[in-house]
Coordinates of C-alpha atoms in Angstrom, one line a residue:
M1 CA 107.7 56.6 38.6
R2 CA 110.8 56.0 40.8
I3 CA 113.2 58.6 42.3
G4 CA 116.9 57.9 43.1
L5 CA 117.6 60.2 46.1
V6 CA 121.2 61.1 46.6
T7 CA 121.6 62.5 50.1
T8 CA 123.3 61.9 53.7
Y9 CA 120.3 59.8 54.8
N10 CA 121.7 58.1 57.7
E11 CA 123.6 61.1 59.3
S12 CA 122.7 63.5 62.0
C13 CA 122.2 66.6 60.0
G14 CA 119.7 68.9 58.6
I15 CA 120.1 67.6 55.0
A16 CA 119.5 64.0 56.0
E17 CA 116.3 65.0 58.0
Y18 CA 115.1 66.9 54.9
A19 CA 115.5 63.9 52.9
K20 CA 113.6 61.7 55.3
N21 CA 110.8 64.2 55.5
I22 CA 110.4 64.1 51.6
V23 CA 110.4 60.2 51.7
G24 CA 108.1 59.9 54.7
S25 CA 105.7 62.6 53.5
L26 CA 105.3 60.8 50.1
Q27 CA 105.1 57.3 51.3
G28 CA 102.7 55.4 49.2
Q29 CA 102.6 58.1 46.5
V30 CA 106.2 58.0 45.3
D31 CA 108.8 55.2 45.2
F32 CA 112.4 56.1 46.4
D33 CA 115.7 54.5 46.1
I34 CA 118.1 56.0 48.7
Y35 CA 121.7 56.6 47.8
D36 CA 123.5 57.3 51.0
R37 CA 127.3 58.1 51.2
D38 CA 128.3 54.4 50.6
R39 CA 126.6 54.6 47.2
W40 CA 127.9 57.8 46.1
N41 CA 129.4 56.5 42.9
T42 CA 128.6 57.5 39.4
D43 CA 128.7 54.1 37.9
T44 CA 126.1 53.1 40.6
L45 CA 124.0 56.0 39.7
M46 CA 124.1 55.2 36.0
N47 CA 123.0 51.6 36.5
G48 CA 120.2 52.6 39.0
D49 CA 116.7 51.7 38.5
F50 CA 114.9 55.2 38.7
D51 CA 113.4 57.7 36.4
I52 CA 114.8 60.8 38.1
L53 CA 118.0 61.4 40.0
H54 CA 117.3 63.9 42.9
L55 CA 120.4 65.3 44.5
N56 CA 119.4 66.5 48.0
H57 CA 122.5 68.4 48.9
S58 CA 124.5 71.4 49.9
T59 CA 127.2 72.4 47.4
S60 CA 129.9 71.4 49.9
L61 CA 128.9 67.8 49.4
M62 CA 129.0 67.9 45.6
G63 CA 132.7 67.5 45.0
W64 CA 132.5 63.9 43.9
L65 CA 130.0 64.7 41.1
T66 CA 131.0 66.6 38.0
I67 CA 129.3 68.2 34.9
V68 CA 130.7 65.1 32.8
D69 CA 129.2 62.7 35.4
I70 CA 125.8 64.3 35.2
T71 CA 126.0 64.3 31.5
R72 CA 126.7 60.6 31.4
I73 CA 123.7 59.9 33.7
K74 CA 121.4 61.9 31.6
A75 CA 122.5 60.1 28.5
T76 CA 120.9 57.0 29.9
G77 CA 117.6 58.6 29.7
K78 CA 117.4 59.6 33.4
K79 CA 116.2 63.1 34.5
V80 CA 118.3 64.9 37.1
V81 CA 117.1 67.4 39.6
M82 CA 118.7 69.2 42.7
T83 CA 117.6 70.7 45.9
L84 CA 120.2 73.5 46.6
H85 CA 119.9 74.2 50.3
D86 CA 122.7 76.7 50.8
S87 CA 121.9 79.3 48.1
S88 CA 119.2 81.9 48.5
S89 CA 119.3 82.9 44.9
F90 CA 119.6 81.0 41.7
N91 CA 122.9 81.9 39.9
R92 CA 123.2 80.4 36.5
C93 CA 126.4 78.6 35.7
Q94 CA 127.4 75.6 33.6
F95 CA 126.9 73.2 36.5
T96 CA 123.4 74.3 37.4
D97 CA 122.2 74.6 33.9
I98 CA 122.7 70.9 33.3
F99 CA 119.9 70.0 35.7
D100 CA 116.4 69.5 34.5
K101 CA 115.3 71.3 37.6
V102 CA 116.9 73.2 40.5
I103 CA 114.9 73.7 43.7
V104 CA 115.8 76.5 45.9
H105 CA 114.1 78.0 49.1
E106 CA 113.6 81.5 47.8
K107 CA 111.1 82.7 45.3
T108 CA 112.7 83.0 41.8
Y109 CA 111.6 83.5 38.2
E110 CA 114.3 81.4 36.5
D111 CA 113.0 79.1 33.9
N112 CA 114.4 75.7 35.2
C113 CA 114.2 76.7 38.8
T114 CA 111.4 75.9 41.3
Y115 CA 110.7 77.6 44.6
I116 CA 109.9 75.1 47.3
P117 CA 110.1 76.5 50.9
H118 CA 111.8 74.8 53.8
G119 CA 109.5 72.2 55.3
M120 CA 108.5 72.6 58.9
P121 CA 107.9 69.8 61.5
E122 CA 104.4 69.5 62.5
L123 CA 103.3 69.0 66.2
T124 CA 100.2 67.1 67.0
E125 CA 97.2 69.2 68.5
E126 CA 98.0 67.6 71.8
E127 CA 101.6 68.6 71.7
R128 CA 100.8 72.2 70.7
N129 CA 98.5 72.5 73.7
T130 CA 101.3 71.2 76.2
P131 CA 101.4 73.9 79.0
V132 CA 104.7 76.0 78.9
T133 CA 106.9 75.3 81.9
S134 CA 108.6 78.6 82.1
N135 CA 108.5 82.3 80.7
A136 CA 112.0 81.7 78.9
L137 CA 112.9 83.2 75.5
G138 CA 113.9 80.3 73.3
T139 CA 116.2 79.9 70.4
A140 CA 117.9 77.1 68.4
G141 CA 120.4 76.5 65.8
F142 CA 124.2 76.2 65.3
P143 CA 125.5 79.1 67.4
I144 CA 127.3 80.9 64.6
W145 CA 128.1 84.6 65.4
H146 CA 125.4 86.2 63.2
K147 CA 122.6 84.2 64.9
G148 CA 122.8 86.5 68.1
F149 CA 122.7 84.0 71.0
T150 CA 124.1 86.5 73.5
V151 CA 121.5 89.0 72.3
V152 CA 118.8 86.6 73.4
A153 CA 120.5 86.1 76.8
E154 CA 120.9 89.8 77.3
A155 CA 117.3 90.6 76.2
S156 CA 116.0 87.8 78.4
A157 CA 118.0 89.4 81.5
I158 CA 116.5 92.7 80.7
L159 CA 113.0 91.3 80.9
G160 CA 113.6 89.1 84.0
R161 CA 113.2 86.0 82.0
G162 CA 115.2 82.8 81.6
C163 CA 116.8 81.5 78.4
Y164 CA 116.3 78.1 76.7
M165 CA 118.7 77.4 73.9
I166 CA 119.5 74.4 71.7
A167 CA 122.9 74.9 70.2
P168 CA 124.6 71.8 68.8
A169 CA 128.3 71.9 68.0
S170 CA 129.3 72.9 64.6
R171 CA 132.7 73.3 62.6
H172 CA 131.7 76.9 62.3
A173 CA 131.2 77.7 66.0
D174 CA 132.6 76.9 69.4
T175 CA 129.4 76.1 71.3
N176 CA 131.3 75.9 74.6
A177 CA 132.5 79.4 74.2
V178 CA 129.2 80.6 73.2
E179 CA 127.7 79.0 76.2
Q180 CA 130.1 80.8 78.4
D181 CA 129.2 84.2 76.9
V182 CA 125.5 83.5 77.1
R183 CA 125.8 82.7 80.9
R184 CA 127.6 86.0 81.5
Y185 CA 124.4 87.8 80.4
N186 CA 122.0 85.5 82.0
G187 CA 122.8 82.7 84.4
N188 CA 119.2 81.4 84.3
T189 CA 119.9 79.6 81.1
I190 CA 119.3 76.1 80.0
Y191 CA 121.8 75.4 77.2
I192 CA 121.5 72.1 75.3
K193 CA 124.5 71.1 73.1
E194 CA 123.7 67.7 71.8
Y195 CA 122.2 67.3 68.3
L196 CA 118.4 66.9 68.4
S197 CA 116.2 66.0 65.4
Q198 CA 114.1 68.9 64.2
I199 CA 110.8 67.6 65.7
E200 CA 112.6 67.1 68.9
V201 CA 113.8 70.8 68.9
V202 CA 110.4 71.9 68.2
R203 CA 109.0 69.9 71.2
H204 CA 111.6 71.1 73.5
L205 CA 111.2 74.7 72.6
N206 CA 107.3 74.2 72.7
Q207 CA 107.6 72.9 76.3
N208 CA 110.2 75.2 77.7
A209 CA 109.9 78.6 76.1
E210 CA 107.1 81.2 75.9
V211 CA 108.5 83.4 73.0
M212 CA 110.8 82.2 70.2
V213 CA 113.5 84.8 69.5
F214 CA 115.9 84.8 66.3
P215 CA 118.0 88.1 66.4
Y216 CA 119.9 87.5 63.3
I217 CA 122.4 89.9 61.6
S218 CA 122.5 89.9 57.9
S219 CA 125.5 87.8 56.8
G220 CA 124.9 87.4 53.1
P221 CA 122.7 85.4 50.9
G222 CA 120.7 82.6 52.7
I223 CA 117.2 81.5 54.0
S224 CA 117.2 80.3 57.5
G225 CA 116.1 76.7 58.1
A226 CA 116.6 77.0 62.0
V227 CA 113.9 79.6 62.3
R228 CA 111.2 77.2 61.1
M229 CA 111.7 75.2 64.2
G230 CA 110.8 78.2 66.2
L231 CA 107.8 79.0 63.9
A232 CA 106.6 75.5 64.1
T233 CA 105.8 75.8 67.8
G234 CA 103.0 78.2 66.9
K235 CA 104.0 80.5 69.8
P236 CA 104.9 84.1 69.5
V237 CA 108.1 84.7 67.3
V238 CA 110.5 87.8 67.2
L239 CA 112.7 88.1 64.2
T240 CA 115.1 90.8 63.2
R241 CA 114.5 92.4 59.9
C242 CA 117.5 91.0 58.0
Q243 CA 118.3 89.4 54.7
Q244 CA 117.7 85.8 56.0
F245 CA 114.3 86.4 56.9
H246 CA 113.0 88.6 54.0
D247 CA 110.8 86.0 52.7
L248 CA 109.0 85.8 56.0
Y249 CA 108.7 89.6 56.2
D250 CA 107.2 89.9 52.8
D251 CA 104.5 87.1 53.4
Y252 CA 104.0 86.7 57.1
S253 CA 104.7 90.0 58.9
D254 CA 101.0 89.8 60.3
E255 CA 102.0 86.6 62.1
V256 CA 105.5 87.4 63.2
E257 CA 106.9 90.3 65.2
F258 CA 109.9 91.9 63.4
T259 CA 112.2 94.6 64.6
E260 CA 113.0 97.6 62.5
Y261 CA 115.6 97.2 59.9
N262 CA 118.9 96.7 61.5
H263 CA 117.5 97.1 65.0
N264 CA 119.0 93.9 66.6
S265 CA 120.2 95.2 70.0
A266 CA 119.1 93.4 73.2
Q267 CA 116.8 96.4 74.0
D268 CA 115.3 96.2 70.5
I269 CA 114.5 92.5 71.1
A270 CA 113.2 93.1 74.7
E271 CA 110.7 95.7 73.3
A272 CA 109.7 93.4 70.5
V273 CA 109.0 90.6 72.9
N274 CA 106.8 92.9 75.0
K275 CA 105.1 94.0 71.8
V276 CA 104.3 90.6 70.5
L277 CA 102.8 89.4 73.8
E278 CA 100.5 92.4 73.6
N279 CA 99.5 92.2 70.0
G280 CA 98.6 88.6 69.9
K281 CA 100.6 87.8 66.6
R282 CA 101.0 84.0 66.1
P283 CA 102.1 81.9 63.3
K284 CA 99.0 80.3 61.7
R285 CA 99.0 80.4 57.8
I286 CA 102.7 79.7 57.8
L287 CA 102.2 76.4 59.7
E288 CA 100.0 75.1 56.8
D289 CA 102.0 76.7 54.0
M290 CA 105.4 75.3 55.2
G291 CA 104.2 72.2 56.8
W292 CA 105.4 68.9 55.2
G293 CA 102.0 67.9 54.1
K294 CA 101.9 70.8 51.7
V295 CA 105.7 71.0 50.9
S296 CA 105.8 67.3 49.9
Q297 CA 102.9 67.8 47.4
Q298 CA 105.1 70.5 45.7
Y299 CA 107.9 67.9 45.4
K300 CA 105.4 65.5 43.8
K301 CA 104.2 68.0 41.4
M302 CA 107.8 68.8 40.5
Y303 CA 108.7 65.2 39.9
E304 CA 105.6 64.8 37.7
E305 CA 106.4 67.9 35.6
V306 CA 110.0 66.7 35.1
C307 CA 109.0 63.0 34.2
G308 CA 105.8 63.8 32.4
V309 CA 104.1 61.1 34.4
L310 CA 101.4 61.4 37.2
C311 CA 102.0 59.7 40.6
H312 CA 99.2 57.9 42.1

């Protein structure tokens, strides 16, 4: 069985990293043919040597592929599946109905939809035991307004701690302006603006922050990918109880400290940090459930179901 993987494979973005994690985790188990941007062409896909076409995309990248195109590809006998990263729930429409399977990151009961969680980078045992170099609160992600970077800074100041932030530039946020706001609350802040791979983010946070904090405000449907990098450290994690984290609250509230619903002030976060350090909550089951070793096997199973062939 061979998979034609359509994605942004050679770019610095989360979707490209997701694709590389699928391919790397299934090396020797599944054959992949990568269709990067220079191969985003319907005729190329129709003539491709694969059994399943897998679109690893956000909807913003899908403008070049239409329902007619997908119908033509399926007419050649190929199956077509899609991982939809930017939708927390599966909404039926003519476009999504044409796929043999749609993968989303939130649990669903739709017939042709499969829940596969965001994978998480996995530290080695040696990396996990690396001593922390400061008592800072850590956070990471594109510094969009609802992610609460200034709340982390203010909470850390209340606690007399430093801040360690990884905030790459985004078309949705001015990271330089956010940095200025953060430093007004806490001058003891390390603020990294370059793009780092997910495993690099996890390693940086693991070495430079004692508690991971993601004080999001509900901003509509969505399941956070950035928070997985904080969880992957295995260190204490504080989250607000908001829509983006409801999957984690439902399944892992014994491993992660949550504020009360809509309690996302700096004082709320400071109190939650003290609480998680006292109660000893740490990500454990979640590291196994969402590590790429397990997530990749869910992709393998999905491919087998769609194609009706077992991978060896």
